[in-house]
């Protein structure tokens, strides 16, 4: 009898413990959305809910059980394990795979503890999981930014085994969905064709968006996606997940529809050629994955991400940006002090803030007079620029503009003194013929000595030249000849440690030089992620500045980045378009120029000067306001976007006729984001001197309500025409 009572008591307390465990919910909440995790009976952690925020705590117990143990303790149904591991009862793609010292490839993670604390803009939740058979631990991190409805998540993996373990999967996180349909929009491309948007329905099996390029990482695929939940992605309606991984290297974003029709999303460093040997007691930190779930399409989702970036992630996100004149498209490598001084005066004549000197200013034994020599030797070419950087920055200062300079410090040409001195600093095979991308090779940033060198390049330029006010940091080659002389028999770490080496350099630079603005560039827009943007104030979207093409490129990037992070220049690409059309397109982002004023007619120069002044006047809306994508170039022969300042006193509408059809029916453009109860004056700006607006709305006053419900006629039937309307509260 006694035995029976004891058995009953034990059973009862076991049930209680199980009950307690299943009661354990972890809520990761923004103002409108939440992710709910649950510790299940088996002690493991599952996703219970991701969607609109639930109002009543008491409802949590009604959420479907994450996973239920059978009476014999076995797991009766596969659940949505938050950090699903290899070798368990889930037969689909895991978040983590570890080969232990004894060769066992399985890892089962059990909940240990969690806690939350307030951080700037939100709440940081930390959850610890541990294997019950091996001393392996994973810490999951989530930061929920309340107002912007943005989540940021990453993971840390550590172990205390005797020798290194091998990691073959190391996801940032995993998210699960159950919907009748899933539609993925990806942003793919190539040089001069960045962020081409295309969509497809996800079917059973895997779709992986990834890159294996190493350094010029996003040349073929950009590190972000949109996922339509239930229907294809739309701008103003439908539930959509928008996600981006902060990793300036090989990434992979896996979308797997399983046998039950459920979808898992796994953002991660690409494990390709990267079986990572992790030493005991060292921490492997995954990249941050940033995401937002919008119930009303990508428009609100983008505004969430743009606002979040300006407040919390982008370097100097709240600060102003400098307009500039660059010389790359104008002079290429062909310049000297006199020519550059002339351009600095042209910059001043344009009314921009800065002159930016591009590639071709360095190298003495092997001068950089083309892209075949000089990379690595960051000394001014004395024959070309005898006064050095100082004379250049002095000349800029005399002209009344700031001075910025181009560098590509992660690279080396074999024709350079650096390569002659340190061939062992270069990523390349010891036993194969070397192949080249743009005649250059990538420095081995896994090597701390190389990190010191790259840090020293930038540090020295800044220390010796207080007149340098800006860097354009380029990166034109992918990692080629994939072998690190430094890593020796641990080549699985190359792709990962190389990126970490770049971050080490950037972090050191920011420690010492916190305020210098820097443009991230990678042969156009092949680097554009939110980890790098902790160190860079902006990025170069593309070398393609043909305004027609550029509208698509800027449209694509705007889904994830605020306009102040995106550099756009007026150049000579597609000279058959008007200077006005080109400038109006560039004015939607951080405005710059890259052409000689001698190719402008006097009225064009006058127009440009006024456009720069207008851009500055409307920068509270363009740089720091909310952006509304109104008419998509992907859907018709026109495009329109408006920006509204935070206080809704100022807005600016950009409208473009791309390739209208003959006799096409035109519709008014309805603005968004205005105060419906305020009156606004509409005025067409950026007009060519001597011309008058032909729009009926020019000079008229309308309520915000009218502008948003009825809209304005701004489109026409001629190709390559643009209108910019200033909308100012009365
Ligand atoms: C590629 C960049 O995208 C260009 O703007 C220019 O800086 C060149 N590199 C210089 O080599």
XYZ file of C-alpha atoms and ligand atoms in Angstrom:
741
model
C 0.000 0.000 0.000
C 2.758 2.401 1.114
C 4.584 1.716 -2.124
C 1.493 2.557 -4.096
C 1.050 5.873 -2.252
C 4.671 6.790 -2.817
C 4.367 5.930 -6.490
C 1.218 8.029 -6.757
C 2.952 10.954 -5.015
C 5.946 10.737 -7.324
C 3.675 10.569 -10.364
C 1.783 13.570 -9.031
C 4.892 15.652 -8.456
C 6.232 14.654 -11.877
C 2.972 15.855 -13.373
C 3.254 19.073 -11.423
C 6.800 19.618 -12.652
C 5.625 18.941 -16.190
C 2.708 21.303 -15.651
C 5.077 23.992 -14.361
C 7.311 23.452 -17.326
C 4.510 23.735 -19.855
C 3.308 26.834 -18.045
C 6.628 28.469 -18.818
C 6.076 30.889 -21.643
C 8.629 33.431 -22.796
C 7.015 36.422 -24.456
C 9.148 38.549 -26.762
C 6.998 41.544 -27.532
C 6.912 44.715 -29.544
C 3.956 47.103 -29.440
C 2.011 45.128 -32.040
C 3.664 41.761 -32.565
C 5.071 39.009 -30.435
C 6.979 35.813 -30.502
C 5.946 33.368 -27.801
C 8.256 30.536 -26.871
C 7.286 27.680 -24.626
C 9.276 25.252 -22.533
C 7.508 21.950 -23.172
C 7.068 18.860 -21.020
C 10.245 17.391 -22.392
C 12.236 20.406 -21.185
C 12.962 21.695 -24.681
C 12.066 25.083 -26.152
C 9.428 25.517 -28.872
C 7.830 28.343 -30.824
C 4.176 28.637 -29.779
C 3.166 31.817 -31.531
C 4.522 34.481 -33.819
C 2.043 37.083 -34.945
C -0.091 39.871 -33.568
C 0.431 40.517 -29.897
C -2.001 38.600 -27.690
C -3.917 40.724 -25.232
C -4.589 38.279 -22.424
C -2.012 36.285 -20.536
C -4.744 33.804 -19.661
C -5.037 32.861 -23.336
C -1.530 31.495 -23.504
C -2.572 28.178 -22.043
C -4.963 27.815 -24.990
C -2.160 27.971 -27.523
C -1.673 24.612 -29.227
C 0.765 22.478 -27.244
C 4.212 22.916 -28.625
C 4.929 19.232 -28.220
C 3.472 16.622 -25.902
C 5.283 13.666 -24.415
C 3.609 10.272 -24.629
C 2.815 8.330 -21.429
C 6.126 6.499 -21.751
C 7.974 9.826 -22.024
C 8.554 9.540 -25.774
C 7.863 12.534 -27.951
C 4.590 11.909 -29.717
C 4.710 14.707 -32.249
C 7.409 16.876 -33.712
C 7.211 20.443 -32.482
C 8.591 23.743 -33.690
C 11.816 23.647 -31.756
C 13.270 27.123 -31.544
C 16.879 26.113 -32.097
C 16.350 22.700 -33.611
C 19.467 20.589 -33.433
C 20.893 17.757 -35.455
C 20.161 14.143 -34.623
C 16.777 14.621 -33.004
C 13.281 13.501 -34.048
C 12.963 16.435 -36.471
C 14.035 15.268 -39.911
C 14.257 18.706 -41.479
C 16.973 21.354 -41.613
C 18.428 22.063 -38.127
C 19.710 25.313 -36.660
C 22.779 23.731 -35.112
C 24.945 20.701 -35.852
C 27.984 19.850 -33.754
C 30.382 16.951 -34.026
C 31.602 16.252 -30.507
C 35.017 15.024 -29.402
C 33.803 11.400 -29.476
C 32.533 11.768 -33.038
C 28.863 11.870 -32.021
C 27.048 14.266 -34.385
C 23.914 14.830 -32.274
C 23.012 17.696 -29.975
C 19.818 17.940 -27.923
C 19.244 21.233 -26.227
C 17.241 21.663 -23.015
C 16.004 24.861 -21.470
C 18.092 26.117 -18.559
C 17.123 29.723 -17.820
C 16.022 33.009 -19.278
C 15.847 36.629 -18.321
C 14.919 39.952 -19.857
C 16.143 43.479 -19.352
C 15.293 46.834 -20.869
C 17.662 48.193 -23.529
C 17.502 51.337 -25.642
C 14.217 51.190 -27.536
C 13.127 47.778 -26.342
C 13.738 44.629 -24.336
C 16.579 42.141 -24.524
C 15.712 38.536 -23.710
C 18.423 35.960 -23.176
C 17.655 32.241 -23.064
C 20.157 29.561 -22.164
C 19.881 26.007 -23.510
C 22.186 23.112 -22.708
C 22.802 19.606 -24.007
C 22.169 16.968 -21.339
C 24.950 14.654 -22.591
C 27.691 17.036 -23.727
C 28.956 20.295 -22.216
C 27.553 22.371 -25.063
C 25.536 25.497 -24.426
C 23.586 27.851 -26.652
C 22.395 31.296 -25.660
C 19.598 32.755 -27.721
C 19.312 36.539 -27.813
C 16.278 38.540 -28.841
C 15.907 42.293 -28.788
C 12.354 43.476 -29.397
C 12.111 47.154 -30.413
C 8.655 48.147 -29.214
C 7.677 51.163 -31.261
C 9.163 50.000 -34.568
C 7.933 46.402 -34.268
C 11.383 45.189 -35.179
C 13.140 42.159 -33.695
C 16.842 41.467 -33.691
C 18.068 38.004 -32.805
C 21.358 36.154 -32.657
C 22.826 33.145 -30.902
C 25.991 32.178 -29.069
C 27.435 28.691 -29.065
C 30.061 27.555 -26.561
C 31.315 24.258 -25.145
C 33.658 22.844 -22.518
C 34.719 19.621 -24.203
C 38.365 18.706 -23.965
C 39.257 19.471 -27.582
C 37.661 21.603 -30.308
C 34.261 20.526 -31.602
C 33.264 20.984 -35.230
C 30.275 23.145 -36.025
C 28.633 22.458 -39.366
C 25.402 24.413 -38.792
C 25.154 27.623 -36.772
C 21.966 29.499 -37.566
C 21.185 32.915 -36.179
C 17.680 31.723 -35.365
C 14.711 29.766 -36.712
C 11.143 30.909 -37.318
C 8.141 28.745 -38.205
C 4.925 29.468 -40.055
C 1.779 27.578 -40.890
C -0.148 29.110 -43.798
C -1.894 27.820 -46.908
C 0.707 29.512 -49.155
C 4.129 31.073 -48.869
C 5.490 33.583 -51.373
C 9.122 34.586 -51.335
C 10.480 37.814 -52.816
C 14.226 37.829 -53.309
C 16.610 40.596 -54.285
C 19.191 39.219 -56.670
C 21.593 40.809 -59.093
C 25.043 41.353 -60.421
C 27.348 44.286 -61.036
C 25.178 47.235 -62.166
C 22.008 45.144 -61.717
C 21.583 45.192 -57.955
C 18.417 44.174 -56.067
C 16.290 42.930 -58.931
C 13.085 41.847 -57.248
C 11.413 38.577 -58.188
C 8.868 36.387 -56.439
C 7.905 32.761 -56.359
C 5.676 30.451 -54.421
C 7.468 28.123 -52.052
C 6.626 24.457 -52.516
C 7.675 21.449 -50.419
C 11.418 21.208 -50.099
C 14.028 23.894 -49.739
C 14.736 27.197 -51.368
C 18.037 28.716 -50.301
C 19.130 32.287 -50.923
C 22.862 32.293 -50.414
C 26.214 33.595 -51.493
C 29.703 32.125 -51.614
C 31.565 35.265 -52.644
C 33.277 35.940 -49.331
C 34.124 39.624 -49.401
C 32.149 41.180 -52.302
C 29.475 39.126 -50.689
C 26.133 40.335 -51.973
C 27.039 40.713 -55.643
C 24.602 38.026 -56.768
C 22.137 37.896 -53.900
C 21.368 40.523 -51.311
C 21.050 39.557 -47.652
C 17.341 40.250 -47.287
C 14.001 38.796 -48.314
C 10.271 39.250 -48.019
C 7.903 36.440 -47.304
C 4.216 36.764 -48.137
C 2.258 34.680 -45.639
C -0.817 33.335 -47.362
C -0.488 35.426 -50.531
C 2.139 37.143 -52.703
C 3.815 40.160 -51.158
C 2.019 43.474 -51.675
C 2.908 47.044 -50.749
C -0.217 47.953 -48.787
C -1.876 44.730 -47.762
C -1.239 41.211 -46.600
C 0.897 39.698 -43.906
C 4.581 39.821 -44.697
C 7.782 38.905 -42.905
C 10.730 41.100 -43.886
C 14.113 39.846 -42.767
C 17.766 40.683 -43.231
C 20.957 39.153 -41.915
C 23.812 41.351 -40.727
C 26.778 39.536 -42.207
C 29.296 40.971 -44.658
C 30.201 37.559 -45.963
C 28.703 34.261 -47.091
C 25.171 34.020 -45.821
C 22.404 31.552 -46.406
C 18.712 31.994 -45.807
C 16.888 28.680 -46.007
C 13.154 28.333 -46.516
C 11.950 24.798 -46.055
C 8.380 23.611 -46.459
C 8.065 20.328 -44.588
C 5.846 17.261 -44.951
C 3.070 18.937 -42.964
C 3.098 22.060 -45.137
C 4.757 24.155 -42.446
C 7.563 26.534 -43.318
C 10.760 27.115 -41.405
C 13.013 30.088 -42.091
C 16.677 29.722 -41.176
C 18.967 32.740 -41.566
C 22.615 31.835 -41.050
C 26.204 32.151 -42.086
C 26.539 29.908 -45.120
C 28.072 26.640 -43.901
C 29.612 26.062 -47.349
C 33.313 25.117 -46.938
C 33.003 26.276 -43.348
C 33.091 23.344 -40.937
C 34.162 25.497 -38.017
C 36.527 24.195 -35.415
C 35.469 25.798 -32.133
C 37.941 25.692 -29.262
C 36.737 24.907 -25.721
C 35.422 27.949 -23.819
C 35.398 30.174 -26.902
C 32.138 31.753 -28.023
C 30.857 31.426 -31.565
C 28.529 34.372 -32.082
C 26.209 34.220 -35.064
C 25.245 37.281 -37.090
C 22.212 39.279 -36.106
C 19.011 38.592 -37.975
C 16.685 41.600 -38.082
C 13.035 41.150 -38.946
C 9.617 42.696 -38.796
C 6.199 41.189 -39.340
C 3.807 43.571 -41.022
C 0.088 42.792 -41.221
C -0.364 45.425 -43.956
C 2.229 44.784 -46.612
C 5.791 45.901 -47.193
C 5.146 49.658 -46.980
C 4.669 49.736 -43.188
C 7.341 47.043 -42.833
C 9.902 49.197 -44.632
C 9.028 52.234 -42.567
C 9.500 50.129 -39.422
C 12.935 49.027 -40.576
C 13.972 52.468 -41.801
C 12.975 54.138 -38.531
C 14.636 51.387 -36.503
C 17.855 51.681 -38.504
C 18.065 55.436 -38.075
C 17.477 55.148 -34.343
C 19.427 52.078 -33.328
C 21.654 50.535 -35.949
C 22.957 52.756 -38.708
C 26.150 54.623 -37.854
C 25.168 58.211 -37.037
C 21.609 57.343 -38.014
C 20.242 60.571 -36.643
C 22.967 62.793 -38.073
C 23.020 64.747 -41.294
C 24.710 63.618 -44.514
C 27.059 65.493 -46.852
C 26.191 66.103 -50.487
C 29.247 65.633 -52.670
C 31.007 65.734 -55.997
C 32.919 62.530 -56.834
C 35.432 62.241 -59.694
C 35.334 58.555 -60.656
C 32.909 58.677 -63.594
C 34.423 61.943 -64.728
C 38.191 61.433 -64.651
C 38.754 57.743 -63.918
C 42.478 57.395 -63.066
C 43.449 60.409 -65.143
C 43.963 63.416 -62.863
C 46.556 65.594 -61.175
C 46.511 68.254 -58.488
C 45.434 70.968 -60.894
C 42.535 68.992 -62.310
C 41.334 68.024 -58.847
C 41.601 71.579 -57.582
C 39.396 72.587 -60.499
C 36.853 69.959 -59.501
C 36.848 71.191 -55.918
C 35.841 74.604 -57.208
C 33.167 72.912 -59.306
C 31.890 71.214 -56.155
C 31.674 74.602 -54.490
C 29.910 76.032 -57.544
C 27.353 73.225 -57.339
C 26.733 73.996 -53.695
C 27.607 70.517 -52.433
C 29.398 69.952 -49.134
C 32.359 67.853 -50.190
C 34.704 66.775 -52.933
C 35.388 63.023 -52.956
C 38.601 61.802 -54.584
C 38.181 58.285 -55.956
C 40.570 55.511 -57.001
C 43.996 56.276 -58.504
C 45.817 58.555 -56.040
C 48.365 56.101 -54.573
C 51.369 53.869 -55.347
C 54.888 54.930 -56.255
C 56.957 51.949 -57.331
C 53.751 50.700 -59.021
C 51.549 53.752 -59.484
C 47.835 53.138 -59.587
C 47.268 54.487 -63.080
C 44.909 51.634 -63.896
C 43.359 48.726 -61.980
C 46.347 46.441 -62.546
C 48.735 47.943 -59.985
C 49.189 49.736 -56.715
C 46.501 48.340 -54.393
C 48.095 47.901 -50.996
C 50.554 50.811 -51.296
C 48.645 53.628 -49.639
C 51.186 56.406 -50.263
C 50.257 59.270 -52.562
C 51.770 58.945 -56.055
C 54.370 61.686 -55.816
C 54.664 62.301 -59.553
C 50.921 62.771 -59.839
C 50.143 64.599 -56.602
C 53.408 66.103 -55.296
C 51.732 67.954 -52.436
C 50.199 64.787 -51.007
C 46.858 64.519 -49.279
C 47.565 67.687 -47.369
C 47.727 69.801 -50.521
C 44.464 68.224 -51.669
C 42.570 68.826 -48.466
C 43.998 72.369 -48.276
C 42.797 73.025 -51.815
C 39.343 71.721 -50.890
C 39.277 73.932 -47.857
C 40.313 76.936 -49.997
C 37.475 76.119 -52.372
C 35.070 75.975 -49.439
C 34.275 72.254 -49.453
C 35.272 69.267 -47.335
C 37.606 66.585 -48.623
C 36.925 62.847 -48.804
C 39.068 60.027 -50.148
C 38.652 56.525 -51.632
C 40.385 53.443 -50.222
C 40.188 49.709 -50.789
C 42.304 48.552 -47.871
C 41.356 44.852 -47.801
C 42.925 44.222 -51.205
C 46.271 43.965 -52.931
C 47.487 43.958 -56.522
C 50.293 41.479 -57.139
C 52.022 44.464 -58.707
C 52.554 46.287 -55.429
C 55.262 46.752 -52.841
C 52.960 45.241 -50.235
C 52.696 41.990 -52.151
C 56.456 41.884 -52.698
C 57.027 42.341 -48.985
C 54.251 40.140 -47.629
C 53.160 37.461 -50.083
C 52.103 35.419 -47.019
C 49.433 38.015 -46.174
C 47.361 37.076 -49.180
C 44.550 34.540 -49.507
C 45.691 32.152 -52.253
C 46.503 28.516 -52.831
C 50.001 27.283 -52.080
C 49.771 24.656 -54.828
C 47.524 25.922 -57.629
C 47.679 28.530 -60.292
C 46.352 31.818 -58.903
C 43.251 33.291 -60.519
C 42.366 36.944 -60.338
C 39.272 39.043 -60.058
C 39.883 42.615 -61.275
C 43.615 41.839 -61.214
C 43.680 41.779 -57.445
C 43.772 39.464 -54.442
C 42.210 39.595 -51.006
C 44.329 40.192 -47.910
C 44.062 37.481 -45.278
C 42.162 39.273 -42.545
C 42.080 36.116 -40.430
C 45.656 37.094 -39.645
C 45.904 39.656 -36.793
C 49.043 41.150 -38.372
C 47.048 41.901 -41.499
C 44.265 43.391 -39.419
C 46.869 45.671 -37.828
C 48.110 46.671 -41.243
C 44.646 47.543 -42.573
C 43.786 49.440 -39.405
C 47.101 51.275 -39.761
C 46.346 52.345 -43.345
C 43.202 54.215 -42.361
C 44.521 55.356 -39.010
C 47.618 56.860 -40.600
C 45.683 58.736 -43.279
C 43.484 60.262 -40.595
C 46.273 60.981 -38.107
C 48.505 62.642 -40.690
C 45.708 64.474 -42.476
C 43.193 66.159 -40.230
C 41.664 67.584 -43.411
C 40.279 64.188 -44.440
C 36.569 64.344 -43.605
C 35.187 61.204 -45.276
C 36.117 57.787 -46.678
C 34.692 55.777 -49.500
C 35.727 52.212 -48.547
C 35.579 49.950 -51.573
C 35.853 46.183 -51.964
C 35.952 45.037 -55.556
C 36.917 41.395 -55.365
C 35.244 38.328 -53.934
C 37.502 36.033 -51.928
C 39.379 34.063 -54.580
C 41.890 31.172 -54.314
C 40.272 30.112 -51.075
C 43.197 29.269 -48.806
C 44.425 31.216 -45.779
C 48.172 30.827 -45.157
C 47.528 31.916 -41.580
C 44.880 29.312 -40.709
C 46.939 26.358 -41.948
C 44.924 23.190 -41.131
C 41.824 25.112 -39.997
C 40.687 26.302 -43.412
C 37.032 25.752 -42.425
C 37.320 29.040 -40.536
C 38.486 31.150 -43.461
C 35.195 32.583 -44.695
C 33.990 33.301 -41.166
C 37.161 34.575 -39.509
C 37.891 36.756 -42.520
C 34.642 38.660 -41.988
C 35.310 38.847 -38.264
C 38.749 40.249 -39.104
C 37.110 43.013 -41.138
C 34.811 43.799 -38.203
C 37.771 43.874 -35.811
C 39.424 46.501 -37.963
C 36.240 48.541 -38.258
C 35.573 48.346 -34.511
C 39.108 49.519 -33.730
C 38.768 52.362 -36.187
C 35.458 53.443 -34.725
C 36.966 53.343 -31.262
C 39.627 55.782 -32.328
C 37.753 57.733 -35.003
C 34.106 57.649 -33.987
C 32.921 60.540 -36.089
C 34.357 60.228 -39.587
C 31.542 59.437 -42.023
C 32.259 56.515 -44.345
C 30.567 55.177 -47.455
C 30.573 51.424 -47.863
C 31.071 50.401 -51.463
C 31.679 47.082 -53.125
C 31.973 47.408 -56.873
C 28.595 49.091 -56.574
C 26.166 47.725 -53.983
C 27.582 44.300 -53.166
C 27.938 45.168 -49.488
C 24.773 46.353 -47.810
C 24.043 44.715 -44.484
C 23.164 45.960 -41.058
C 26.284 44.704 -39.299
C 28.591 46.691 -41.565
C 26.233 49.647 -41.280
C 27.087 49.887 -37.591
C 30.385 51.304 -38.852
C 29.355 53.013 -42.099
C 27.067 56.000 -42.407
C 25.902 55.050 -45.904
C 26.474 52.705 -48.836
C 26.857 52.996 -52.580
C 23.839 51.323 -54.185
C 25.233 50.631 -57.632
C 27.640 51.798 -60.304
C 24.605 51.862 -62.536
C 23.408 55.456 -62.429
C 21.271 55.335 -65.552
C 18.188 56.968 -64.026
C 15.764 54.444 -65.491
C 17.694 51.544 -63.988
C 18.420 53.409 -60.839
C 14.739 53.835 -60.036
C 14.439 50.048 -59.760
C 17.638 49.748 -57.729
C 16.619 52.437 -55.253
C 13.116 50.982 -55.092
C 14.571 47.604 -54.143
C 17.003 48.836 -51.484
C 14.372 51.112 -49.957
C 12.528 48.026 -48.740
C 15.200 47.610 -46.085
C 17.204 50.824 -45.800
C 16.446 54.462 -45.075
C 17.211 56.984 -47.825
C 20.005 58.526 -45.759
C 21.954 55.253 -45.953
C 21.706 55.072 -49.746
C 24.103 57.112 -51.907
C 22.899 58.184 -55.327
C 24.915 60.242 -57.792
C 24.080 62.191 -60.915
C 26.465 60.983 -63.620
C 26.877 60.659 -67.338
C 25.269 57.224 -67.501
C 22.536 57.454 -70.141
C 23.240 60.947 -71.402
C 20.147 60.709 -73.566
C 18.143 61.496 -70.436
C 17.928 65.055 -69.150
C 20.110 66.287 -66.306
C 16.860 67.088 -64.532
C 15.591 63.509 -64.784
C 18.922 62.151 -63.548
C 19.076 64.620 -60.660
C 15.479 64.080 -59.607
C 16.137 60.343 -59.368
C 19.312 60.859 -57.299
C 17.472 63.335 -55.058
C 15.424 60.497 -53.567
C 18.508 59.269 -51.677
C 21.693 60.846 -50.356
C 22.429 63.192 -53.210
C 25.782 63.446 -54.957
C 27.237 64.200 -58.381
C 29.917 62.507 -60.412
C 30.302 64.457 -63.630
C 32.245 67.450 -64.896
C 30.479 70.759 -64.864
C 31.919 71.409 -68.324
C 29.398 68.966 -69.699
C 26.518 71.037 -68.324
C 24.836 73.932 -70.107
C 24.625 77.078 -67.946
C 20.915 76.515 -67.278
C 21.622 72.903 -66.316
C 24.203 74.075 -63.801
C 21.732 76.581 -62.441
C 19.147 73.818 -62.235
C 21.582 71.544 -60.329
C 22.454 74.254 -57.841
C 18.775 74.809 -57.130
C 18.191 71.049 -56.871
C 20.958 70.765 -54.249
C 19.405 73.616 -52.287
C 15.951 72.009 -52.573
C 17.334 68.682 -51.430
C 18.789 70.348 -48.351
C 15.536 72.174 -47.703
C 13.567 68.945 -47.869
C 16.041 66.741 -46.097
C 13.875 66.576 -42.914
C 11.460 64.604 -45.101
C 13.889 62.746 -47.395
C 16.603 61.918 -44.889
C 14.688 61.677 -41.633
C 11.026 61.343 -42.520
C 8.780 58.496 -43.546
C 8.915 57.094 -47.037
C 5.859 55.928 -48.973
C 6.317 53.920 -52.168
C 3.237 54.932 -54.147
C 3.548 53.663 -57.709
C 5.808 50.738 -58.456
C 8.021 50.720 -61.563
C 7.590 46.942 -61.474
C 3.856 47.314 -62.011
C 3.478 50.107 -64.526
C 5.333 52.531 -66.784
C 5.699 55.146 -64.068
C 7.001 55.403 -60.541
C 6.196 57.639 -57.592
C 7.443 57.953 -54.038
C 6.696 60.527 -51.365
C 8.479 61.407 -48.131
C 6.912 63.138 -45.135
C 8.751 64.834 -42.283
C 8.170 63.515 -38.761
C 5.927 66.454 -37.823
C 4.020 66.111 -41.138
C 4.615 69.784 -41.952
C 6.657 69.024 -45.038
C 6.424 66.412 -47.771
C 8.006 65.871 -51.147
C 6.601 63.860 -54.027
C 8.804 62.398 -56.774
C 7.005 61.223 -59.905
C 8.583 59.654 -63.000
C 7.353 58.689 -66.434
C 9.475 55.737 -67.468
C 8.289 54.249 -70.733
C 4.611 55.153 -71.101
C 2.583 53.507 -73.837
C 0.825 55.480 -76.547
C -2.628 56.571 -75.415
C -2.092 55.069 -72.005
C -4.711 55.946 -69.398
C -3.180 57.973 -66.590
C -4.299 58.025 -62.995
C -3.734 60.582 -60.242
C -1.138 59.718 -57.612
C -2.506 59.536 -54.103
C 0.001 60.636 -51.512
C 0.359 58.995 -48.112
C 1.413 59.915 -44.600
C 0.050 63.491 -44.551
C -2.134 64.988 -41.846
C -5.662 64.700 -43.302
C -6.836 67.765 -41.419
C -4.074 70.124 -42.436
C -3.906 72.283 -45.536
C -0.827 71.958 -47.736
C 0.502 74.168 -50.523
C 1.735 72.211 -53.554
C 4.595 73.713 -55.505
C 6.549 72.120 -58.309
C 10.270 72.467 -57.625
C 13.388 71.327 -59.502
C 12.154 73.080 -62.641
C 14.605 73.932 -65.392
C 15.377 77.655 -65.312
C 13.093 79.578 -67.606
C 10.379 76.910 -67.587
C 7.105 76.920 -65.686
C 5.191 74.087 -64.182
C 2.493 72.645 -66.394
C 0.840 70.840 -63.541
C -2.563 72.167 -62.543
C -1.708 71.560 -58.891
C 1.297 73.907 -58.880
C 0.683 76.726 -56.412
C -2.641 75.267 -55.198
C -3.649 74.435 -51.630
C -5.256 71.116 -50.711
C -6.117 69.309 -47.536
C -4.006 66.296 -46.651
C -7.230 64.323 -46.887
C -7.693 65.343 -50.536
C -4.081 64.672 -51.451
C -4.331 61.195 -49.976
C -7.805 60.261 -51.240
C -8.107 62.000 -54.598
C -4.459 62.645 -55.420
C -2.665 64.736 -58.020
C -2.184 64.382 -61.759
C 1.559 64.125 -62.149
C 2.103 61.550 -64.875
C 2.414 62.192 -68.580
C 2.961 60.216 -71.751
C 6.564 61.115 -72.584
C 9.438 58.910 -71.548
C 12.055 60.166 -69.088
C 10.022 62.989 -67.566
C 10.051 63.751 -63.856
C 8.220 66.047 -61.485
C 9.165 66.972 -57.953
C 6.419 68.508 -55.840
C 7.036 70.295 -52.576
C 4.052 69.872 -50.280
C 4.238 72.298 -47.379
C 1.755 72.707 -44.532
C 0.155 76.158 -44.397
C 33.967 50.430 -57.837
C 33.062 51.495 -57.302
O 31.744 51.051 -57.308
C 33.224 52.745 -58.140
O 32.347 53.747 -57.678
C 34.643 53.218 -58.094
O 34.976 53.650 -56.803
C 35.573 52.110 -58.550
N 35.343 50.896 -57.825
C 37.022 52.519 -58.392
O 37.874 51.517 -58.695
